[in-house]
Short mmCIF file of N, CA and C and ligand atoms in Angstrom, two decimals:
data_model
loop_
_atom_site.label_atom_id
_atom_site.label_comp_id
_atom_site.label_asym_id
_atom_site.label_seq_id
_atom_site.Cartn_x
_atom_site.Cartn_y
_atom_site.Cartn_z
N MET A 1 -36.85 4.53 11.90
CA MET A 1 -35.72 3.95 11.15
C MET A 1 -34.40 4.29 11.87
N HIS A 2 -33.46 3.36 11.81
CA HIS A 2 -32.14 3.57 12.43
C HIS A 2 -31.44 4.77 11.78
N ARG A 3 -30.73 5.56 12.58
CA ARG A 3 -30.11 6.80 12.07
C ARG A 3 -29.04 6.54 10.99
N ASP A 4 -28.46 5.35 10.93
CA ASP A 4 -27.43 5.07 9.91
C ASP A 4 -28.04 4.64 8.58
N CYS A 5 -29.36 4.50 8.54
CA CYS A 5 -30.01 4.04 7.31
C CYS A 5 -30.59 5.20 6.52
N GLU A 6 -30.61 5.01 5.21
CA GLU A 6 -31.07 6.06 4.29
C GLU A 6 -32.56 5.88 3.98
N SER A 7 -32.95 4.63 3.72
CA SER A 7 -34.36 4.37 3.39
C SER A 7 -34.68 2.91 3.68
N ILE A 8 -35.96 2.65 3.88
CA ILE A 8 -36.39 1.27 4.10
C ILE A 8 -36.73 0.64 2.75
N VAL A 9 -36.14 -0.52 2.49
CA VAL A 9 -36.37 -1.22 1.22
C VAL A 9 -37.56 -2.16 1.36
N LEU A 10 -37.62 -2.87 2.48
CA LEU A 10 -38.71 -3.82 2.72
C LEU A 10 -39.14 -3.74 4.18
N ARG A 11 -40.41 -3.50 4.38
CA ARG A 11 -40.95 -3.40 5.73
C ARG A 11 -41.19 -4.80 6.31
N GLU A 12 -41.26 -4.83 7.63
CA GLU A 12 -41.46 -6.09 8.35
C GLU A 12 -42.64 -6.91 7.80
N GLU A 13 -43.77 -6.22 7.56
CA GLU A 13 -44.98 -6.94 7.11
C GLU A 13 -44.81 -7.50 5.71
N GLU A 14 -44.11 -6.74 4.85
CA GLU A 14 -43.87 -7.23 3.48
C GLU A 14 -43.00 -8.48 3.52
N ILE A 15 -41.99 -8.44 4.37
CA ILE A 15 -41.09 -9.60 4.48
C ILE A 15 -41.88 -10.81 4.99
N ALA A 16 -42.68 -10.60 6.04
CA ALA A 16 -43.43 -11.70 6.65
C ALA A 16 -44.38 -12.34 5.63
N ALA A 17 -45.03 -11.52 4.82
CA ALA A 17 -45.98 -12.05 3.82
C ALA A 17 -45.25 -12.91 2.79
N ARG A 18 -44.09 -12.43 2.37
CA ARG A 18 -43.34 -13.17 1.35
C ARG A 18 -42.71 -14.45 1.93
N VAL A 19 -42.30 -14.39 3.18
CA VAL A 19 -41.74 -15.58 3.84
C VAL A 19 -42.81 -16.68 3.89
N LYS A 20 -44.06 -16.30 4.13
CA LYS A 20 -45.16 -17.28 4.13
C LYS A 20 -45.28 -17.93 2.75
N GLU A 21 -45.13 -17.14 1.69
CA GLU A 21 -45.21 -17.70 0.34
C GLU A 21 -44.06 -18.68 0.08
N ALA A 22 -42.87 -18.30 0.54
CA ALA A 22 -41.72 -19.20 0.38
C ALA A 22 -41.97 -20.51 1.14
N ALA A 23 -42.53 -20.40 2.33
CA ALA A 23 -42.82 -21.59 3.14
C ALA A 23 -43.85 -22.48 2.44
N ALA A 24 -44.86 -21.87 1.86
CA ALA A 24 -45.90 -22.65 1.16
C ALA A 24 -45.29 -23.35 -0.06
N TRP A 25 -44.40 -22.66 -0.74
CA TRP A 25 -43.72 -23.24 -1.90
C TRP A 25 -42.90 -24.46 -1.48
N LEU A 26 -42.21 -24.35 -0.36
CA LEU A 26 -41.40 -25.48 0.14
C LEU A 26 -42.30 -26.61 0.63
N ASP A 27 -43.41 -26.26 1.30
CA ASP A 27 -44.35 -27.30 1.76
C ASP A 27 -44.88 -28.11 0.58
N ALA A 28 -45.18 -27.42 -0.51
CA ALA A 28 -45.71 -28.12 -1.69
C ALA A 28 -44.71 -29.13 -2.22
N ARG A 29 -43.43 -28.83 -2.06
CA ARG A 29 -42.39 -29.75 -2.53
C ARG A 29 -42.08 -30.86 -1.55
N PHE A 30 -42.08 -30.51 -0.27
CA PHE A 30 -41.47 -31.42 0.72
C PHE A 30 -42.40 -32.01 1.76
N PHE A 31 -43.68 -31.59 1.81
CA PHE A 31 -44.55 -32.08 2.89
C PHE A 31 -44.58 -33.61 2.87
N GLY A 32 -44.41 -34.22 4.03
CA GLY A 32 -44.38 -35.69 4.10
C GLY A 32 -42.97 -36.24 4.10
N THR A 33 -41.98 -35.40 3.80
CA THR A 33 -40.58 -35.82 3.89
C THR A 33 -39.94 -35.01 5.03
N VAL A 34 -38.70 -35.34 5.38
CA VAL A 34 -38.02 -34.54 6.40
C VAL A 34 -36.69 -34.02 5.83
N PRO A 35 -36.75 -32.89 5.15
CA PRO A 35 -35.52 -32.34 4.61
C PRO A 35 -34.62 -31.73 5.70
N VAL A 36 -33.34 -31.57 5.36
CA VAL A 36 -32.43 -30.87 6.26
C VAL A 36 -32.35 -29.43 5.77
N ALA A 37 -32.73 -28.50 6.62
CA ALA A 37 -32.62 -27.08 6.25
C ALA A 37 -31.28 -26.57 6.76
N VAL A 38 -30.50 -26.00 5.84
CA VAL A 38 -29.17 -25.52 6.21
C VAL A 38 -29.14 -24.00 6.17
N CYS A 39 -28.74 -23.44 7.29
CA CYS A 39 -28.63 -21.98 7.42
C CYS A 39 -27.18 -21.59 7.14
N ASN A 40 -26.99 -20.71 6.17
CA ASN A 40 -25.65 -20.20 5.93
C ASN A 40 -25.44 -18.98 6.82
N LEU A 41 -24.72 -19.20 7.91
CA LEU A 41 -24.51 -18.13 8.91
C LEU A 41 -23.65 -17.00 8.36
N LYS A 42 -23.75 -15.79 8.88
CA LYS A 42 -24.74 -15.44 9.87
C LYS A 42 -25.94 -14.75 9.24
N GLY A 43 -25.77 -14.23 8.03
CA GLY A 43 -26.77 -13.37 7.42
C GLY A 43 -28.15 -13.99 7.25
N SER A 44 -28.22 -15.32 7.15
CA SER A 44 -29.51 -15.98 6.87
C SER A 44 -30.29 -16.32 8.12
N VAL A 45 -29.72 -16.08 9.29
CA VAL A 45 -30.29 -16.66 10.50
C VAL A 45 -31.72 -16.20 10.81
N VAL A 46 -32.02 -14.95 10.58
CA VAL A 46 -33.36 -14.44 10.91
C VAL A 46 -34.38 -15.01 9.91
N PHE A 47 -34.02 -14.96 8.65
CA PHE A 47 -34.86 -15.52 7.59
C PHE A 47 -35.09 -17.02 7.83
N PHE A 48 -34.03 -17.72 8.17
CA PHE A 48 -34.07 -19.16 8.41
C PHE A 48 -35.11 -19.50 9.50
N CYS A 49 -35.02 -18.81 10.60
CA CYS A 49 -35.94 -19.09 11.73
C CYS A 49 -37.38 -18.78 11.35
N ASP A 50 -37.61 -17.67 10.71
CA ASP A 50 -38.98 -17.31 10.31
C ASP A 50 -39.52 -18.30 9.27
N LEU A 51 -38.67 -18.65 8.31
CA LEU A 51 -39.08 -19.55 7.23
C LEU A 51 -39.46 -20.93 7.77
N LEU A 52 -38.61 -21.48 8.61
CA LEU A 52 -38.88 -22.83 9.11
C LEU A 52 -40.12 -22.88 10.00
N ARG A 53 -40.34 -21.80 10.73
CA ARG A 53 -41.52 -21.77 11.60
C ARG A 53 -42.81 -21.54 10.81
N ALA A 54 -42.66 -21.01 9.59
CA ALA A 54 -43.85 -20.81 8.74
C ALA A 54 -44.18 -22.07 7.93
N MET A 55 -43.25 -23.03 7.93
CA MET A 55 -43.48 -24.26 7.15
C MET A 55 -44.26 -25.29 7.96
N ARG A 56 -45.03 -26.11 7.27
CA ARG A 56 -45.74 -27.22 7.93
C ARG A 56 -44.92 -28.50 7.86
N THR A 57 -43.99 -28.52 6.95
CA THR A 57 -43.12 -29.69 6.79
C THR A 57 -42.15 -29.81 7.97
N ASP A 58 -41.95 -31.04 8.45
CA ASP A 58 -40.94 -31.24 9.50
C ASP A 58 -39.56 -31.07 8.87
N THR A 59 -38.69 -30.36 9.56
CA THR A 59 -37.33 -30.19 9.03
C THR A 59 -36.32 -30.47 10.14
N GLU A 60 -35.11 -30.81 9.72
CA GLU A 60 -33.99 -30.82 10.66
C GLU A 60 -33.19 -29.57 10.34
N MET A 61 -32.49 -29.06 11.35
CA MET A 61 -31.70 -27.84 11.13
C MET A 61 -30.21 -28.16 11.14
N ASP A 62 -29.47 -27.52 10.27
CA ASP A 62 -28.02 -27.57 10.36
C ASP A 62 -27.47 -26.21 9.95
N PHE A 63 -26.19 -26.02 10.23
CA PHE A 63 -25.61 -24.70 10.06
C PHE A 63 -24.23 -24.78 9.44
N MET A 64 -23.94 -23.81 8.59
CA MET A 64 -22.56 -23.69 8.12
C MET A 64 -22.25 -22.23 7.91
N ALA A 65 -20.99 -21.94 7.67
CA ALA A 65 -20.61 -20.54 7.47
C ALA A 65 -19.62 -20.44 6.33
N VAL A 66 -19.91 -19.54 5.43
CA VAL A 66 -19.03 -19.26 4.30
C VAL A 66 -18.83 -17.76 4.30
N SER A 67 -17.59 -17.32 4.12
CA SER A 67 -17.50 -15.87 4.08
C SER A 67 -16.48 -15.39 3.07
N SER A 68 -16.84 -14.28 2.46
CA SER A 68 -15.94 -13.64 1.50
C SER A 68 -15.72 -12.19 1.87
N TYR A 69 -16.40 -11.72 2.92
CA TYR A 69 -16.32 -10.32 3.34
C TYR A 69 -15.46 -10.19 4.58
N GLY A 70 -14.74 -9.10 4.65
CA GLY A 70 -14.17 -8.68 5.93
C GLY A 70 -15.21 -7.74 6.48
N ASP A 71 -14.79 -6.60 6.99
CA ASP A 71 -15.76 -5.60 7.43
C ASP A 71 -16.00 -4.62 6.29
N GLU A 72 -16.27 -5.16 5.11
CA GLU A 72 -16.37 -4.31 3.93
C GLU A 72 -17.75 -4.47 3.30
N THR A 73 -18.01 -3.65 2.28
CA THR A 73 -19.29 -3.79 1.56
C THR A 73 -19.07 -4.42 0.19
N VAL A 74 -17.83 -4.73 -0.16
CA VAL A 74 -17.55 -5.37 -1.44
C VAL A 74 -16.87 -6.71 -1.15
N ALA A 75 -17.37 -7.76 -1.79
CA ALA A 75 -16.84 -9.10 -1.53
C ALA A 75 -15.34 -9.14 -1.79
N ALA A 76 -14.60 -9.79 -0.87
CA ALA A 76 -13.14 -9.78 -0.95
C ALA A 76 -12.59 -10.83 -1.91
N GLY A 77 -13.46 -11.61 -2.57
CA GLY A 77 -12.94 -12.59 -3.51
C GLY A 77 -13.51 -13.95 -3.27
N ARG A 78 -12.65 -14.94 -3.25
CA ARG A 78 -13.07 -16.33 -3.19
C ARG A 78 -13.70 -16.69 -1.83
N PRO A 79 -14.93 -17.18 -1.84
CA PRO A 79 -15.54 -17.53 -0.56
C PRO A 79 -14.85 -18.73 0.09
N LYS A 80 -14.76 -18.69 1.42
CA LYS A 80 -14.13 -19.80 2.15
C LYS A 80 -15.17 -20.42 3.08
N ILE A 81 -15.12 -21.75 3.18
CA ILE A 81 -16.02 -22.42 4.12
C ILE A 81 -15.37 -22.35 5.50
N LYS A 82 -16.03 -21.63 6.39
CA LYS A 82 -15.45 -21.38 7.72
C LYS A 82 -15.99 -22.34 8.75
N LYS A 83 -17.21 -22.84 8.49
CA LYS A 83 -17.79 -23.79 9.44
C LYS A 83 -18.55 -24.85 8.66
N GLN A 84 -18.20 -26.10 8.94
CA GLN A 84 -18.83 -27.23 8.28
C GLN A 84 -20.14 -27.61 8.97
N LEU A 85 -20.90 -28.47 8.33
CA LEU A 85 -22.16 -28.96 8.92
C LEU A 85 -21.88 -29.82 10.16
N PHE A 86 -22.88 -29.95 11.02
CA PHE A 86 -22.76 -30.83 12.18
C PHE A 86 -22.99 -32.29 11.77
N SER A 87 -23.92 -32.51 10.80
CA SER A 87 -24.31 -33.88 10.46
C SER A 87 -24.03 -34.19 8.99
N SER A 88 -24.08 -35.49 8.68
CA SER A 88 -23.93 -35.90 7.28
C SER A 88 -25.23 -35.59 6.54
N VAL A 89 -25.11 -35.14 5.30
CA VAL A 89 -26.32 -34.87 4.51
C VAL A 89 -26.40 -35.80 3.31
N GLU A 90 -25.54 -36.81 3.29
CA GLU A 90 -25.54 -37.74 2.16
C GLU A 90 -26.92 -38.39 2.01
N GLY A 91 -27.45 -38.37 0.81
CA GLY A 91 -28.74 -39.01 0.53
C GLY A 91 -29.95 -38.22 1.00
N ARG A 92 -29.72 -37.02 1.55
CA ARG A 92 -30.83 -36.24 2.10
C ARG A 92 -31.29 -35.15 1.13
N ASP A 93 -32.57 -34.76 1.32
CA ASP A 93 -33.06 -33.56 0.63
C ASP A 93 -32.60 -32.36 1.46
N VAL A 94 -31.88 -31.47 0.82
CA VAL A 94 -31.34 -30.30 1.54
C VAL A 94 -31.99 -29.02 1.03
N ILE A 95 -32.41 -28.19 1.98
CA ILE A 95 -32.90 -26.84 1.65
C ILE A 95 -31.84 -25.88 2.15
N LEU A 96 -31.16 -25.23 1.24
CA LEU A 96 -30.14 -24.26 1.63
C LEU A 96 -30.79 -22.88 1.70
N VAL A 97 -30.67 -22.26 2.86
CA VAL A 97 -31.29 -20.94 3.06
C VAL A 97 -30.21 -19.86 3.02
N GLU A 98 -30.33 -18.98 2.04
CA GLU A 98 -29.34 -17.92 1.81
C GLU A 98 -29.95 -16.55 2.07
N ASP A 99 -29.14 -15.64 2.55
CA ASP A 99 -29.65 -14.28 2.74
C ASP A 99 -29.73 -13.53 1.42
N ILE A 100 -28.63 -13.54 0.67
CA ILE A 100 -28.61 -12.75 -0.57
C ILE A 100 -27.65 -13.36 -1.59
N VAL A 101 -28.08 -13.40 -2.82
CA VAL A 101 -27.19 -13.83 -3.90
C VAL A 101 -26.73 -12.56 -4.60
N ASP A 102 -25.44 -12.29 -4.44
CA ASP A 102 -24.87 -11.03 -4.92
C ASP A 102 -24.02 -11.34 -6.16
N THR A 103 -22.71 -11.53 -6.01
CA THR A 103 -21.92 -11.93 -7.18
C THR A 103 -22.26 -13.37 -7.58
N GLY A 104 -22.76 -14.15 -6.62
CA GLY A 104 -23.10 -15.56 -6.87
C GLY A 104 -21.99 -16.51 -6.49
N ARG A 105 -20.85 -15.97 -6.10
CA ARG A 105 -19.70 -16.85 -5.81
C ARG A 105 -19.94 -17.76 -4.60
N THR A 106 -20.61 -17.22 -3.59
CA THR A 106 -20.90 -18.04 -2.41
C THR A 106 -21.79 -19.21 -2.80
N LEU A 107 -22.79 -18.93 -3.61
CA LEU A 107 -23.73 -19.99 -3.99
C LEU A 107 -23.05 -21.06 -4.85
N VAL A 108 -22.15 -20.65 -5.72
CA VAL A 108 -21.40 -21.63 -6.52
C VAL A 108 -20.58 -22.54 -5.59
N THR A 109 -19.92 -21.94 -4.63
CA THR A 109 -19.12 -22.70 -3.66
C THR A 109 -20.00 -23.68 -2.90
N LEU A 110 -21.17 -23.23 -2.48
CA LEU A 110 -22.06 -24.09 -1.70
C LEU A 110 -22.68 -25.19 -2.54
N ARG A 111 -23.05 -24.89 -3.77
CA ARG A 111 -23.62 -25.93 -4.65
C ARG A 111 -22.61 -27.06 -4.82
N LYS A 112 -21.34 -26.68 -5.03
CA LYS A 112 -20.27 -27.66 -5.20
C LYS A 112 -20.10 -28.48 -3.92
N PHE A 113 -20.13 -27.80 -2.80
CA PHE A 113 -20.00 -28.45 -1.48
C PHE A 113 -21.06 -29.55 -1.32
N PHE A 114 -22.31 -29.22 -1.65
CA PHE A 114 -23.39 -30.21 -1.46
C PHE A 114 -23.35 -31.31 -2.51
N GLU A 115 -22.96 -30.98 -3.73
CA GLU A 115 -22.79 -32.01 -4.76
C GLU A 115 -21.78 -33.05 -4.30
N GLU A 116 -20.66 -32.56 -3.77
CA GLU A 116 -19.60 -33.48 -3.30
C GLU A 116 -20.08 -34.37 -2.16
N ARG A 117 -21.06 -33.88 -1.40
CA ARG A 117 -21.59 -34.68 -0.29
C ARG A 117 -22.74 -35.59 -0.72
N ARG A 118 -22.97 -35.68 -1.98
CA ARG A 118 -23.98 -36.58 -2.57
C ARG A 118 -25.36 -36.47 -1.91
N VAL A 119 -25.86 -35.25 -1.89
CA VAL A 119 -27.22 -35.08 -1.36
C VAL A 119 -28.22 -35.64 -2.36
N ARG A 120 -29.43 -35.96 -1.87
CA ARG A 120 -30.44 -36.48 -2.79
C ARG A 120 -30.96 -35.35 -3.68
N SER A 121 -31.20 -34.20 -3.06
CA SER A 121 -31.61 -33.02 -3.82
C SER A 121 -31.16 -31.77 -3.08
N LEU A 122 -30.96 -30.70 -3.83
CA LEU A 122 -30.59 -29.42 -3.23
C LEU A 122 -31.56 -28.36 -3.73
N THR A 123 -32.21 -27.68 -2.80
CA THR A 123 -33.12 -26.59 -3.15
C THR A 123 -32.62 -25.33 -2.45
N VAL A 124 -32.39 -24.31 -3.23
CA VAL A 124 -31.85 -23.07 -2.64
C VAL A 124 -32.94 -22.01 -2.55
N VAL A 125 -33.11 -21.49 -1.35
CA VAL A 125 -34.08 -20.42 -1.13
C VAL A 125 -33.30 -19.18 -0.69
N ALA A 126 -33.49 -18.09 -1.39
CA ALA A 126 -32.77 -16.86 -1.04
C ALA A 126 -33.76 -15.76 -0.68
N LEU A 127 -33.43 -15.02 0.34
CA LEU A 127 -34.27 -13.88 0.71
C LEU A 127 -34.16 -12.80 -0.37
N LEU A 128 -32.93 -12.48 -0.77
CA LEU A 128 -32.72 -11.39 -1.73
C LEU A 128 -31.86 -11.84 -2.90
N ASP A 129 -32.08 -11.16 -4.02
CA ASP A 129 -31.25 -11.38 -5.20
C ASP A 129 -30.84 -10.01 -5.73
N LYS A 130 -29.54 -9.89 -6.05
CA LYS A 130 -29.04 -8.65 -6.65
C LYS A 130 -28.48 -9.01 -8.03
N PRO A 131 -29.35 -9.24 -9.02
CA PRO A 131 -28.89 -9.73 -10.33
C PRO A 131 -27.91 -8.78 -11.03
N ALA A 132 -28.01 -7.51 -10.75
CA ALA A 132 -27.13 -6.52 -11.41
C ALA A 132 -25.67 -6.74 -11.06
N ARG A 133 -25.41 -7.40 -9.95
CA ARG A 133 -24.02 -7.57 -9.51
C ARG A 133 -23.46 -8.97 -9.77
N ARG A 134 -24.23 -9.79 -10.49
CA ARG A 134 -23.82 -11.19 -10.69
C ARG A 134 -22.52 -11.30 -11.49
N LYS A 135 -21.60 -12.14 -11.00
CA LYS A 135 -20.33 -12.39 -11.70
C LYS A 135 -20.28 -13.81 -12.25
N VAL A 136 -21.09 -14.70 -11.68
CA VAL A 136 -21.15 -16.08 -12.17
C VAL A 136 -22.61 -16.45 -12.39
N ASN A 137 -22.83 -17.36 -13.33
CA ASN A 137 -24.19 -17.69 -13.71
C ASN A 137 -24.81 -18.70 -12.75
N VAL A 138 -25.49 -18.19 -11.74
CA VAL A 138 -26.10 -19.06 -10.75
C VAL A 138 -27.32 -18.33 -10.19
N SER A 139 -28.31 -19.12 -9.74
CA SER A 139 -29.46 -18.47 -9.10
C SER A 139 -30.11 -19.42 -8.10
N ALA A 140 -30.93 -18.84 -7.23
CA ALA A 140 -31.66 -19.65 -6.25
C ALA A 140 -32.86 -20.29 -6.95
N ASP A 141 -33.43 -21.32 -6.32
CA ASP A 141 -34.64 -21.93 -6.87
C ASP A 141 -35.87 -21.11 -6.50
N PHE A 142 -35.80 -20.44 -5.36
CA PHE A 142 -36.88 -19.54 -4.96
C PHE A 142 -36.24 -18.29 -4.38
N THR A 143 -36.61 -17.13 -4.90
CA THR A 143 -36.09 -15.85 -4.41
C THR A 143 -37.26 -15.04 -3.86
N CYS A 144 -37.10 -14.52 -2.68
CA CYS A 144 -38.21 -13.73 -2.11
C CYS A 144 -38.30 -12.35 -2.75
N PHE A 145 -37.17 -11.66 -2.85
CA PHE A 145 -37.20 -10.30 -3.40
C PHE A 145 -35.96 -10.02 -4.25
N THR A 146 -36.16 -9.26 -5.33
CA THR A 146 -35.03 -8.80 -6.13
C THR A 146 -34.78 -7.34 -5.76
N VAL A 147 -33.52 -7.01 -5.51
CA VAL A 147 -33.19 -5.62 -5.12
C VAL A 147 -32.12 -5.05 -6.05
N GLY A 148 -31.95 -3.74 -6.00
CA GLY A 148 -30.92 -3.07 -6.80
C GLY A 148 -29.56 -3.31 -6.17
N ASP A 149 -28.53 -2.57 -6.62
CA ASP A 149 -27.20 -2.93 -6.10
C ASP A 149 -26.74 -2.11 -4.89
N ALA A 150 -27.65 -1.40 -4.23
CA ALA A 150 -27.26 -0.68 -3.00
C ALA A 150 -26.99 -1.69 -1.88
N PHE A 151 -26.15 -1.31 -0.94
CA PHE A 151 -25.83 -2.21 0.17
C PHE A 151 -26.96 -2.15 1.20
N VAL A 152 -27.54 -3.30 1.50
CA VAL A 152 -28.68 -3.32 2.42
C VAL A 152 -28.33 -4.04 3.73
N VAL A 153 -28.97 -3.61 4.79
CA VAL A 153 -28.76 -4.22 6.11
C VAL A 153 -30.10 -4.48 6.78
N GLY A 154 -30.04 -5.29 7.83
CA GLY A 154 -31.23 -5.60 8.62
C GLY A 154 -31.74 -7.00 8.32
N TYR A 155 -32.67 -7.48 9.15
CA TYR A 155 -33.25 -8.81 9.00
C TYR A 155 -32.14 -9.86 8.81
N GLY A 156 -31.08 -9.73 9.60
CA GLY A 156 -29.98 -10.69 9.55
C GLY A 156 -28.75 -10.18 8.82
N LEU A 157 -28.95 -9.25 7.89
CA LEU A 157 -27.81 -8.77 7.10
C LEU A 157 -27.07 -7.66 7.86
N ASP A 158 -25.75 -7.68 7.74
CA ASP A 158 -24.95 -6.75 8.52
C ASP A 158 -24.07 -5.85 7.67
N TYR A 159 -23.53 -4.84 8.34
CA TYR A 159 -22.33 -4.18 7.86
C TYR A 159 -21.41 -4.16 9.08
N ALA A 160 -20.23 -4.78 8.96
CA ALA A 160 -19.29 -4.88 10.07
C ALA A 160 -19.96 -5.39 11.34
N GLU A 161 -20.80 -6.41 11.18
CA GLU A 161 -21.50 -7.10 12.28
C GLU A 161 -22.63 -6.29 12.91
N LYS A 162 -22.90 -5.10 12.41
CA LYS A 162 -24.01 -4.31 12.98
C LYS A 162 -25.26 -4.43 12.12
N TYR A 163 -26.36 -4.05 12.71
CA TYR A 163 -27.69 -3.91 12.06
C TYR A 163 -28.42 -5.23 11.79
N ARG A 164 -27.85 -6.37 12.17
CA ARG A 164 -28.53 -7.65 11.90
C ARG A 164 -29.88 -7.72 12.62
N ASP A 165 -29.97 -7.01 13.74
CA ASP A 165 -31.18 -7.09 14.57
C ASP A 165 -32.31 -6.16 14.12
N LEU A 166 -32.11 -5.39 13.09
CA LEU A 166 -33.22 -4.54 12.62
C LEU A 166 -34.30 -5.44 12.01
N PRO A 167 -35.58 -5.17 12.29
CA PRO A 167 -36.64 -6.05 11.79
C PRO A 167 -37.00 -5.83 10.32
N TYR A 168 -36.48 -4.76 9.73
CA TYR A 168 -36.75 -4.43 8.32
C TYR A 168 -35.44 -4.47 7.53
N LEU A 169 -35.54 -4.32 6.20
CA LEU A 169 -34.34 -4.23 5.35
C LEU A 169 -34.20 -2.78 4.88
N ALA A 170 -33.01 -2.24 5.05
CA ALA A 170 -32.82 -0.83 4.72
C ALA A 170 -31.51 -0.61 3.98
N VAL A 171 -31.46 0.48 3.21
CA VAL A 171 -30.21 0.88 2.56
C VAL A 171 -29.40 1.67 3.57
N LEU A 172 -28.13 1.28 3.68
CA LEU A 172 -27.23 1.94 4.61
C LEU A 172 -26.75 3.26 4.00
N LYS A 173 -26.63 4.31 4.82
CA LYS A 173 -26.09 5.58 4.30
C LYS A 173 -24.64 5.37 3.87
N ARG A 174 -24.29 5.91 2.73
CA ARG A 174 -22.92 5.76 2.23
C ARG A 174 -21.89 6.31 3.21
N SER A 175 -22.27 7.36 3.92
CA SER A 175 -21.34 7.99 4.87
C SER A 175 -20.94 7.02 5.99
N VAL A 176 -21.72 5.98 6.20
CA VAL A 176 -21.39 5.01 7.26
C VAL A 176 -20.19 4.15 6.85
N TYR A 177 -20.09 3.86 5.55
CA TYR A 177 -18.97 2.98 5.13
C TYR A 177 -17.95 3.66 4.20
N GLU A 178 -18.22 4.91 3.80
CA GLU A 178 -17.21 5.63 2.99
C GLU A 178 -16.56 6.71 3.83
N HIS A 179 -15.33 6.44 4.29
CA HIS A 179 -14.69 7.42 5.17
C HIS A 179 -13.68 8.26 4.41
P1 LIG B 1 -21.82 -13.38 -3.14
O1 LIG B 1 -20.85 -14.49 -2.93
O2 LIG B 1 -21.16 -12.18 -3.77
O3 LIG B 1 -23.08 -13.77 -3.84
O4 LIG B 1 -22.15 -12.80 -1.71
C1 LIG B 1 -23.05 -13.34 -0.89
C2 LIG B 1 -22.83 -12.81 0.51
O5 LIG B 1 -22.41 -11.45 0.56
C3 LIG B 1 -24.16 -12.83 1.20
O6 LIG B 1 -24.38 -14.09 1.77
C4 LIG B 1 -24.05 -11.70 2.19
O7 LIG B 1 -23.57 -12.18 3.42
C5 LIG B 1 -23.07 -10.73 1.59
N1 LIG B 1 -23.76 -9.56 0.98
C6 LIG B 1 -23.91 -9.28 -0.33
N2 LIG B 1 -24.60 -8.15 -0.53
C7 LIG B 1 -24.92 -7.69 0.72
C8 LIG B 1 -25.65 -6.56 1.20
O8 LIG B 1 -26.19 -5.71 0.45
N3 LIG B 1 -25.75 -6.45 2.54
C9 LIG B 1 -25.21 -7.34 3.41
N4 LIG B 1 -24.52 -8.41 3.00
C10 LIG B 1 -24.38 -8.59 1.66
#
């Protein structure tokens, strides 16, 4: 385990097994169609790649970025769309891939974004859910794991841009971000 981490929350094998289940769930909905899978950068990128490669359904990929964090562990407020999609999604089935639903504000912003673009359907898949920290009433359609309110890193999730490359999910030591 990385020296800045306190404990491992989810091991690589546990994540891989659950990602397969998420992929099967999406295949059951979408096989035979070509949905657009949207990765909300950067935290979802590892999950996104593993998920799409575990699916049998053909997908197109697109990317966007929404951020509410600086280099902090507490959301700074209203999420802002920092990067728009490359292609039009009007009339398309969209699978939005999220790393974590925390306060829920990012997901509310994204749901509104896709509604305004008149997608045919929107399905949200989240790797993690932190229901204890929810500030708005929103949830993903498929959640891989529910976690407590500790700050977690790895498997795409960062603290100040670090730890995204860890293959597991771990709780960061408080001493790393409390100076
Ligand atoms: P929300 O808008 O509060 O739901 O925040 C969602 C975003 O906050 C996620 O997409 C993450 O990028 C970030 N985030 C929330 N909790 C954590 C965490 O424990 N570790 C890393 N990033 C987190």
